[in-house]
mmCIF file of C-alpha atoms in Angstrom:
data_model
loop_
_atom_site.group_PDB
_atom_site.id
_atom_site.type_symbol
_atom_site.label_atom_id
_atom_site.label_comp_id
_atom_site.label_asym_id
_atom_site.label_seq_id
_atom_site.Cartn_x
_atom_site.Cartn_y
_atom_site.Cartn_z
ATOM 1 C CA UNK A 482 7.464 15.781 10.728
ATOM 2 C CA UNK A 483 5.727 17.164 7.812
ATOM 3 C CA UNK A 484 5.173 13.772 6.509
ATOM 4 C CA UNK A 485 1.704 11.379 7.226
ATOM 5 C CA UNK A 486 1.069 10.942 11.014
ATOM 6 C CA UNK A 487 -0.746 7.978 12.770
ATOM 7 C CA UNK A 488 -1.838 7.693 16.320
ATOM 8 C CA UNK A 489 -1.609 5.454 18.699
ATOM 9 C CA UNK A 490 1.125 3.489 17.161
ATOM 10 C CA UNK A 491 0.126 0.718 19.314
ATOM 11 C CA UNK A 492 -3.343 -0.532 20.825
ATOM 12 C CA UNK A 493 -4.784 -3.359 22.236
ATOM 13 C CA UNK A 494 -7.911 -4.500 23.068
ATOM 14 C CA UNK A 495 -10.913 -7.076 23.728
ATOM 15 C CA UNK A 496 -13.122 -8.950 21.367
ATOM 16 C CA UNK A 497 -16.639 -6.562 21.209
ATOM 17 C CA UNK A 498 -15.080 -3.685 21.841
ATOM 18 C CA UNK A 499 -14.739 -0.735 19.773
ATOM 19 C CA UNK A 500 -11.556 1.503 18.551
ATOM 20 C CA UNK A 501 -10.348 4.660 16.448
ATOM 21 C CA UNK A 502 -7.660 5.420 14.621
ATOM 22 C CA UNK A 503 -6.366 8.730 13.779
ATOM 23 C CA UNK A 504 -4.540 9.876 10.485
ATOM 24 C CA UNK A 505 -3.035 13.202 9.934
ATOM 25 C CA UNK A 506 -2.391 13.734 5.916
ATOM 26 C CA UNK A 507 0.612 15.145 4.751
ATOM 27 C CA UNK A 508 0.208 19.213 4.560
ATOM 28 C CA UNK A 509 -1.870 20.053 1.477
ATOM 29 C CA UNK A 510 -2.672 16.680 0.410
ATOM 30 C CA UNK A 511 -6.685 16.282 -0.020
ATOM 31 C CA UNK A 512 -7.001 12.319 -0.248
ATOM 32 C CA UNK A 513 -6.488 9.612 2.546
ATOM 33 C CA UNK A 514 -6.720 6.256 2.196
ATOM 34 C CA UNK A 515 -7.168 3.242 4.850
ATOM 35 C CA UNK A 516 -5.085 0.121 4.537
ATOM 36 C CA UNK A 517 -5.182 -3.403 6.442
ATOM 37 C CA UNK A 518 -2.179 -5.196 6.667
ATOM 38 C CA UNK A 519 -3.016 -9.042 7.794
ATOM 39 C CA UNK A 520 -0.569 -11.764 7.918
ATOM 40 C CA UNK A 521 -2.883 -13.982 5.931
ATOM 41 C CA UNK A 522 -4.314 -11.048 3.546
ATOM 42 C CA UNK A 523 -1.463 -8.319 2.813
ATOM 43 C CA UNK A 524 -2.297 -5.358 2.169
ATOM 44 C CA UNK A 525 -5.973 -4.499 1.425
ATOM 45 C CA UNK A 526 -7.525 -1.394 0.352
ATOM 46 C CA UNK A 527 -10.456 -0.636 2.926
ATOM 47 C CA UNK A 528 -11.489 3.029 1.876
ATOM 48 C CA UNK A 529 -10.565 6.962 0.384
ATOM 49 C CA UNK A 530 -11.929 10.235 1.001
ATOM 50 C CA UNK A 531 -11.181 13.331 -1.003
ATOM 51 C CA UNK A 532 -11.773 16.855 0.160
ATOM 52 C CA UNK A 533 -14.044 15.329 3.288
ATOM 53 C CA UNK A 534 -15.909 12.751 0.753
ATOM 54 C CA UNK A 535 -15.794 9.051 0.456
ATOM 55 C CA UNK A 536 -14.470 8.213 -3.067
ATOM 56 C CA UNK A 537 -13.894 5.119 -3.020
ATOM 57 C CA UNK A 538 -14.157 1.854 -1.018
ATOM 58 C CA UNK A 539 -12.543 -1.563 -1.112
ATOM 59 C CA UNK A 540 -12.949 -4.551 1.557
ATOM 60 C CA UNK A 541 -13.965 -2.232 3.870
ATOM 61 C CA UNK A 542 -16.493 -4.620 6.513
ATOM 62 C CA UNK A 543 -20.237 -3.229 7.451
ATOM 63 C CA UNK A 544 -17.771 -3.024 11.297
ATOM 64 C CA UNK A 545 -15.906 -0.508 9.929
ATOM 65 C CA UNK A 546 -16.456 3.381 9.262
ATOM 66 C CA UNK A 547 -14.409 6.269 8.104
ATOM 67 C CA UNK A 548 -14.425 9.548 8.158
ATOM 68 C CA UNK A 549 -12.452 12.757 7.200
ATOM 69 C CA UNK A 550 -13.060 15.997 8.838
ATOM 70 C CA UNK A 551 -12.879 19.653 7.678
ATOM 71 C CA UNK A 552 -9.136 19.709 8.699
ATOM 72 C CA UNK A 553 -8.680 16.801 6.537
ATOM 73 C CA UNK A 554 -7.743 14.304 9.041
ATOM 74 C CA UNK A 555 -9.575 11.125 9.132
ATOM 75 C CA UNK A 556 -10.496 8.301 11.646
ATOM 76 C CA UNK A 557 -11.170 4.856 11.086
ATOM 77 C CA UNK A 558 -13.592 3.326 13.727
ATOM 78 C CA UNK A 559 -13.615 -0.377 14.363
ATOM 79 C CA UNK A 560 -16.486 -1.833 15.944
ATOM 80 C CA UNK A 561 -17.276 -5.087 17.582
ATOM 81 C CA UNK A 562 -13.944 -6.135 16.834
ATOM 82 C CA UNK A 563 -12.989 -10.081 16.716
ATOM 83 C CA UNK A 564 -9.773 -11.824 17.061
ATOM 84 C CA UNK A 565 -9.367 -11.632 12.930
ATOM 85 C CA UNK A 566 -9.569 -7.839 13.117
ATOM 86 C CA UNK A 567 -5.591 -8.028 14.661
ATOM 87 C CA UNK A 568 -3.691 -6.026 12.047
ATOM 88 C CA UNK A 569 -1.847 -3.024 11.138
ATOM 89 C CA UNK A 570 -3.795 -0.195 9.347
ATOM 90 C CA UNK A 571 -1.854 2.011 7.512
ATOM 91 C CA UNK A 572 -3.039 5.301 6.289
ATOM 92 C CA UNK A 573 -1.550 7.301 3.144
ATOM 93 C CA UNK A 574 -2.154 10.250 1.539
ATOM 94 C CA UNK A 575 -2.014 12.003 -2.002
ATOM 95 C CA UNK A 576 -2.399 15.259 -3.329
ATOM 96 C CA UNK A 577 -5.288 14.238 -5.859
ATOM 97 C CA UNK A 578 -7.739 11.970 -5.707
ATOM 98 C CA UNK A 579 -5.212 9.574 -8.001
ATOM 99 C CA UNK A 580 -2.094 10.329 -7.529
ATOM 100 C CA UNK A 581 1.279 8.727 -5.414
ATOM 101 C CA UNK A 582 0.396 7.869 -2.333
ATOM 102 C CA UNK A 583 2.538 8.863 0.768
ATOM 103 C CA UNK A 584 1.955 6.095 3.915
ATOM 104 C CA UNK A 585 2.206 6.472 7.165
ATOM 105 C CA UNK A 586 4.114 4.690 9.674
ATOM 106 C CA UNK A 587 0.535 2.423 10.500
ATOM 107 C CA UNK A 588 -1.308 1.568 13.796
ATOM 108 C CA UNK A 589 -0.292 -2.470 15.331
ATOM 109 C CA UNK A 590 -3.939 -3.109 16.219
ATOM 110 C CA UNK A 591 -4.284 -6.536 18.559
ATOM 111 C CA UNK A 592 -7.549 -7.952 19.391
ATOM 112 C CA UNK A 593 -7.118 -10.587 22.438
ATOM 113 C CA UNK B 1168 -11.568 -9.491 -10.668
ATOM 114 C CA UNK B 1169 -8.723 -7.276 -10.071
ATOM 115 C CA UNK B 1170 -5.637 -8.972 -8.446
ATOM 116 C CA UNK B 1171 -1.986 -8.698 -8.171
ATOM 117 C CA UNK B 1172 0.398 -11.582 -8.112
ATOM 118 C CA UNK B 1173 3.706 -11.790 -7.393
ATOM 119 C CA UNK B 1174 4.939 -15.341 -7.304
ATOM 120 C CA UNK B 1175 8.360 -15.251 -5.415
ATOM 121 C CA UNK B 1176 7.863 -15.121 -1.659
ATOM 122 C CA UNK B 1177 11.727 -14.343 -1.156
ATOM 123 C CA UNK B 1178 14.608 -13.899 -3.266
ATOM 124 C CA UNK B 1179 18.127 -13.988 -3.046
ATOM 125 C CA UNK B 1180 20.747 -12.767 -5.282
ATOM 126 C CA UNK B 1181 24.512 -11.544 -4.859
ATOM 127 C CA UNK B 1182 25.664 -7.882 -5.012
ATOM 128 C CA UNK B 1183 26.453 -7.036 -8.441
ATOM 129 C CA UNK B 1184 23.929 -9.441 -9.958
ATOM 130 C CA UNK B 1185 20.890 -8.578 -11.889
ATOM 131 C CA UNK B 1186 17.440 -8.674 -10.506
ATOM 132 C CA UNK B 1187 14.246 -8.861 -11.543
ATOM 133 C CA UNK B 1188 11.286 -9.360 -9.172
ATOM 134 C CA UNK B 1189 8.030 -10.692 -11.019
ATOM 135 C CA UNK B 1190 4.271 -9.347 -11.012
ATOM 136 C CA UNK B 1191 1.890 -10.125 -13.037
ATOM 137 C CA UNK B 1192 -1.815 -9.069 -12.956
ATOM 138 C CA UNK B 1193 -5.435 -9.300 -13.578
ATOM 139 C CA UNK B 1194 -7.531 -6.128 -14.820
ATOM 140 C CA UNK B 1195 -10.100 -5.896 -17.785
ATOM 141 C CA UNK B 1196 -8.913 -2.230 -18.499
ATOM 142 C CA UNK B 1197 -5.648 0.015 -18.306
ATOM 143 C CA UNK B 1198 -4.474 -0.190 -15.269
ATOM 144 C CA UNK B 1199 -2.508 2.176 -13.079
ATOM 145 C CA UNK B 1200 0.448 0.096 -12.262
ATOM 146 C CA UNK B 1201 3.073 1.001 -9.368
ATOM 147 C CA UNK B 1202 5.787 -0.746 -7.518
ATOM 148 C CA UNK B 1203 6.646 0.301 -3.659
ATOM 149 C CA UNK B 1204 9.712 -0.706 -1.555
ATOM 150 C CA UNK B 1205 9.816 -0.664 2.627
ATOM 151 C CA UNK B 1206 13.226 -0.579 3.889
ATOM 152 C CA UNK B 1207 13.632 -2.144 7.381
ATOM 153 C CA UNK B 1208 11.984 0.249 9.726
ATOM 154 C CA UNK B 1209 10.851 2.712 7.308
ATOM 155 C CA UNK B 1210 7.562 3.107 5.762
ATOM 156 C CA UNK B 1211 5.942 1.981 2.212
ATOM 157 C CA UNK B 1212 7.033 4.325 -0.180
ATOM 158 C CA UNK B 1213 6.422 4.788 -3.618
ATOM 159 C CA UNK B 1214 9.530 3.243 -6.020
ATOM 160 C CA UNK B 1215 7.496 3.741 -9.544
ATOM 161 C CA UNK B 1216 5.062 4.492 -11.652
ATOM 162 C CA UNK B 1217 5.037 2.806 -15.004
ATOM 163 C CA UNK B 1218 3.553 6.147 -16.502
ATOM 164 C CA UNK B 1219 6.118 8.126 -15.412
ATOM 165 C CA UNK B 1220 8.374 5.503 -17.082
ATOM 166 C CA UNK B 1221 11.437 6.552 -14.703
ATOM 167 C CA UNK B 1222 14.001 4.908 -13.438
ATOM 168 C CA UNK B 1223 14.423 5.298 -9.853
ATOM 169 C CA UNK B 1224 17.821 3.933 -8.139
ATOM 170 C CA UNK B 1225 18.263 2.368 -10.983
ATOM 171 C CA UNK B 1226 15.464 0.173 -11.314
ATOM 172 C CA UNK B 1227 13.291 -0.520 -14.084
ATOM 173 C CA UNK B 1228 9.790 -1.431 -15.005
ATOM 174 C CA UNK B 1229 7.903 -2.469 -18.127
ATOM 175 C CA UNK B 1230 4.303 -3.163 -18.711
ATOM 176 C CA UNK B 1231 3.673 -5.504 -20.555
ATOM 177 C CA UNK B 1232 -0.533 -5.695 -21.492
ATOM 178 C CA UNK B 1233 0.469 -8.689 -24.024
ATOM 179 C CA UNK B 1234 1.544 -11.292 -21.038
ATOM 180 C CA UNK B 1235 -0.077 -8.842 -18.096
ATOM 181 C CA UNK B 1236 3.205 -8.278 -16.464
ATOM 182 C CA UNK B 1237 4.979 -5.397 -14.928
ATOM 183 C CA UNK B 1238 8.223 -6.961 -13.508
ATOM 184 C CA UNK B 1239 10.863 -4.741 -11.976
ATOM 185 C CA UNK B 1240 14.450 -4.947 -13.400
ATOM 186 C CA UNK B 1241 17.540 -3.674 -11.799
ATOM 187 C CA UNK B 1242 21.357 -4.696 -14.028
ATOM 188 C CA UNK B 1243 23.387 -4.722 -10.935
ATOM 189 C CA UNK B 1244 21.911 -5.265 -7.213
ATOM 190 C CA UNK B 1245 23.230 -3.152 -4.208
ATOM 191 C CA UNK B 1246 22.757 -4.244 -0.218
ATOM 192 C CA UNK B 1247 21.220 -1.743 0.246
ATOM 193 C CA UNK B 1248 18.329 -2.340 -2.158
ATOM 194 C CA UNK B 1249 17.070 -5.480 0.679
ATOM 195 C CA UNK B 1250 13.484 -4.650 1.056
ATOM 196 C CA UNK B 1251 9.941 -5.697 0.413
ATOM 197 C CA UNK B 1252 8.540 -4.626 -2.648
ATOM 198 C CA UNK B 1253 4.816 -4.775 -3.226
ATOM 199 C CA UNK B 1254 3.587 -4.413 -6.634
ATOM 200 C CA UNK B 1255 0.753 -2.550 -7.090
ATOM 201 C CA UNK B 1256 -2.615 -1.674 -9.613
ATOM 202 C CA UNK B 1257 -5.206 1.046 -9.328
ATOM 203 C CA UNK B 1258 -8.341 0.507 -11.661
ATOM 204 C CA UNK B 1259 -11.629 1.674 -11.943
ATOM 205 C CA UNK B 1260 -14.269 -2.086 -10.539
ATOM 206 C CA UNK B 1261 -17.617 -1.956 -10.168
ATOM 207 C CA UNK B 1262 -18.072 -0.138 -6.697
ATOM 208 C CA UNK B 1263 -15.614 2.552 -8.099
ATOM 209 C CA UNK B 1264 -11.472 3.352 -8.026
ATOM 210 C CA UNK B 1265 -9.629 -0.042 -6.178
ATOM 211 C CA UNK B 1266 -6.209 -0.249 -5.122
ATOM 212 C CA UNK B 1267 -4.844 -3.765 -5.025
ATOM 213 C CA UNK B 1268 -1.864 -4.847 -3.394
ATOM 214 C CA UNK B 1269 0.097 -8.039 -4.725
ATOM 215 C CA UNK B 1270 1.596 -9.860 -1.343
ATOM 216 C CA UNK B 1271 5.154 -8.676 -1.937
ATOM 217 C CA UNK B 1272 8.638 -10.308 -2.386
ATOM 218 C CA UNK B 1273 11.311 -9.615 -0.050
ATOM 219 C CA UNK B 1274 14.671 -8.918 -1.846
ATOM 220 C CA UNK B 1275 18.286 -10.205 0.251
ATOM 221 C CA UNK B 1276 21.025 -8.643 -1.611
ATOM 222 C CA UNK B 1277 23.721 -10.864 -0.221
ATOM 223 C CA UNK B 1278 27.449 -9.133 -0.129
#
């Protein structure tokens, strides 16, 4: 699957504790992007990195960090996580820095 | 503020019938505005672009900066156009580029 990748597709954990998701871009695109998908919220923009910078950032909490390596995957770490942080996170990527976005298939992220 | 709206939680309509799901928005410059469909089981993808001003399986999309709206238009619906469609606008805020998300409509083609 040439296409974006997410992993794990499912995770569950405990208030306090502390998680990472993993996002593969599609093959030659530079940009990812983080996305929270809440029942109460839709879909928000948290952050994007282009080329292994942050470019821009949205409702992304002080909790919450991102990174994207030299091999231009990226990782979203969740920290002292609370029963509101239950969502899915999607991840997309684009070519550019503004161009169409490709998403992944997300991560079901459940805080008990 | 930047926000997306799009006022119909649901909406039903009949094979064959037109459609035309609403968004309207809120953005102090040009925006970037896009709409994306998820099938059942399938991921977001991208449907359009209003500056590529296609028309992609036969649906439409105007914007409109005098009444803020970029509603998306199809003449005749299929089943198999039963989604969610999110409408979507990328702008330039204080804290840089944003991407805002209105909270989507799902579509029920009904046969």
């Amino acid at each position: 699957d040439s296409g974006v990748t997410q992993t794990p597709k499912h995770l569950i954990t405990a208030t306090g504790q502390r998680v990472t998701l993993r996002c593969s871009p599609r093959s030659g695109d530079l940009s990812v992007y983080w996305y929270q998908q809440s029942l109460d919220q839709g879909l928000q923009f948290l952050i994007q990195y282009y080329n292994g910078e942050e470019r821009a950032k949205g409702n992304i909490l002080e909790r919450f960090s991102a990174q994207q390596f030299p091999d231009l995957h990226s990782e979203l770490n969740l920290s002292s996580l609370e029963l509101g942080d239950s969502a899915l996170y999607f991840c997309a990527s684009s070519v550019l820095a503004s161009d169409t976005q490709y998403f992944g298939p997300g991560t079901r992220l459940t805080v008990l | 503020a930047q926000r997306v709206t799009q006022p119909e939680k649901l909406l039903s309509v009949f094979k064959g019938a037109p459609v035309e799901l609403k968004c309207n928005y809120s953005y102090s410059g040009s925006p970037e505005l896009f709409w994306y469909v998820q099938y059942s089981r399938q991921r977001l993808q991208l449907l359009l672009r209003h500056i590529s001003r296609e028309s992609i399986k036969g649906f439409t999309a105007d914007l409109n900066k005098g009444e803020t709206s970029f509603h998306l238009k199809k003449p005749f619906a299929q089943e198999e156009d039963s989604a969610m469609y999110y409408c979507a606008l990328s702008g330039w805020g204080r804290s840089g580029q944003n991407f805002v998300f209105g909270p989507g409509t799902r579509l029920s083609v009904l046969p």
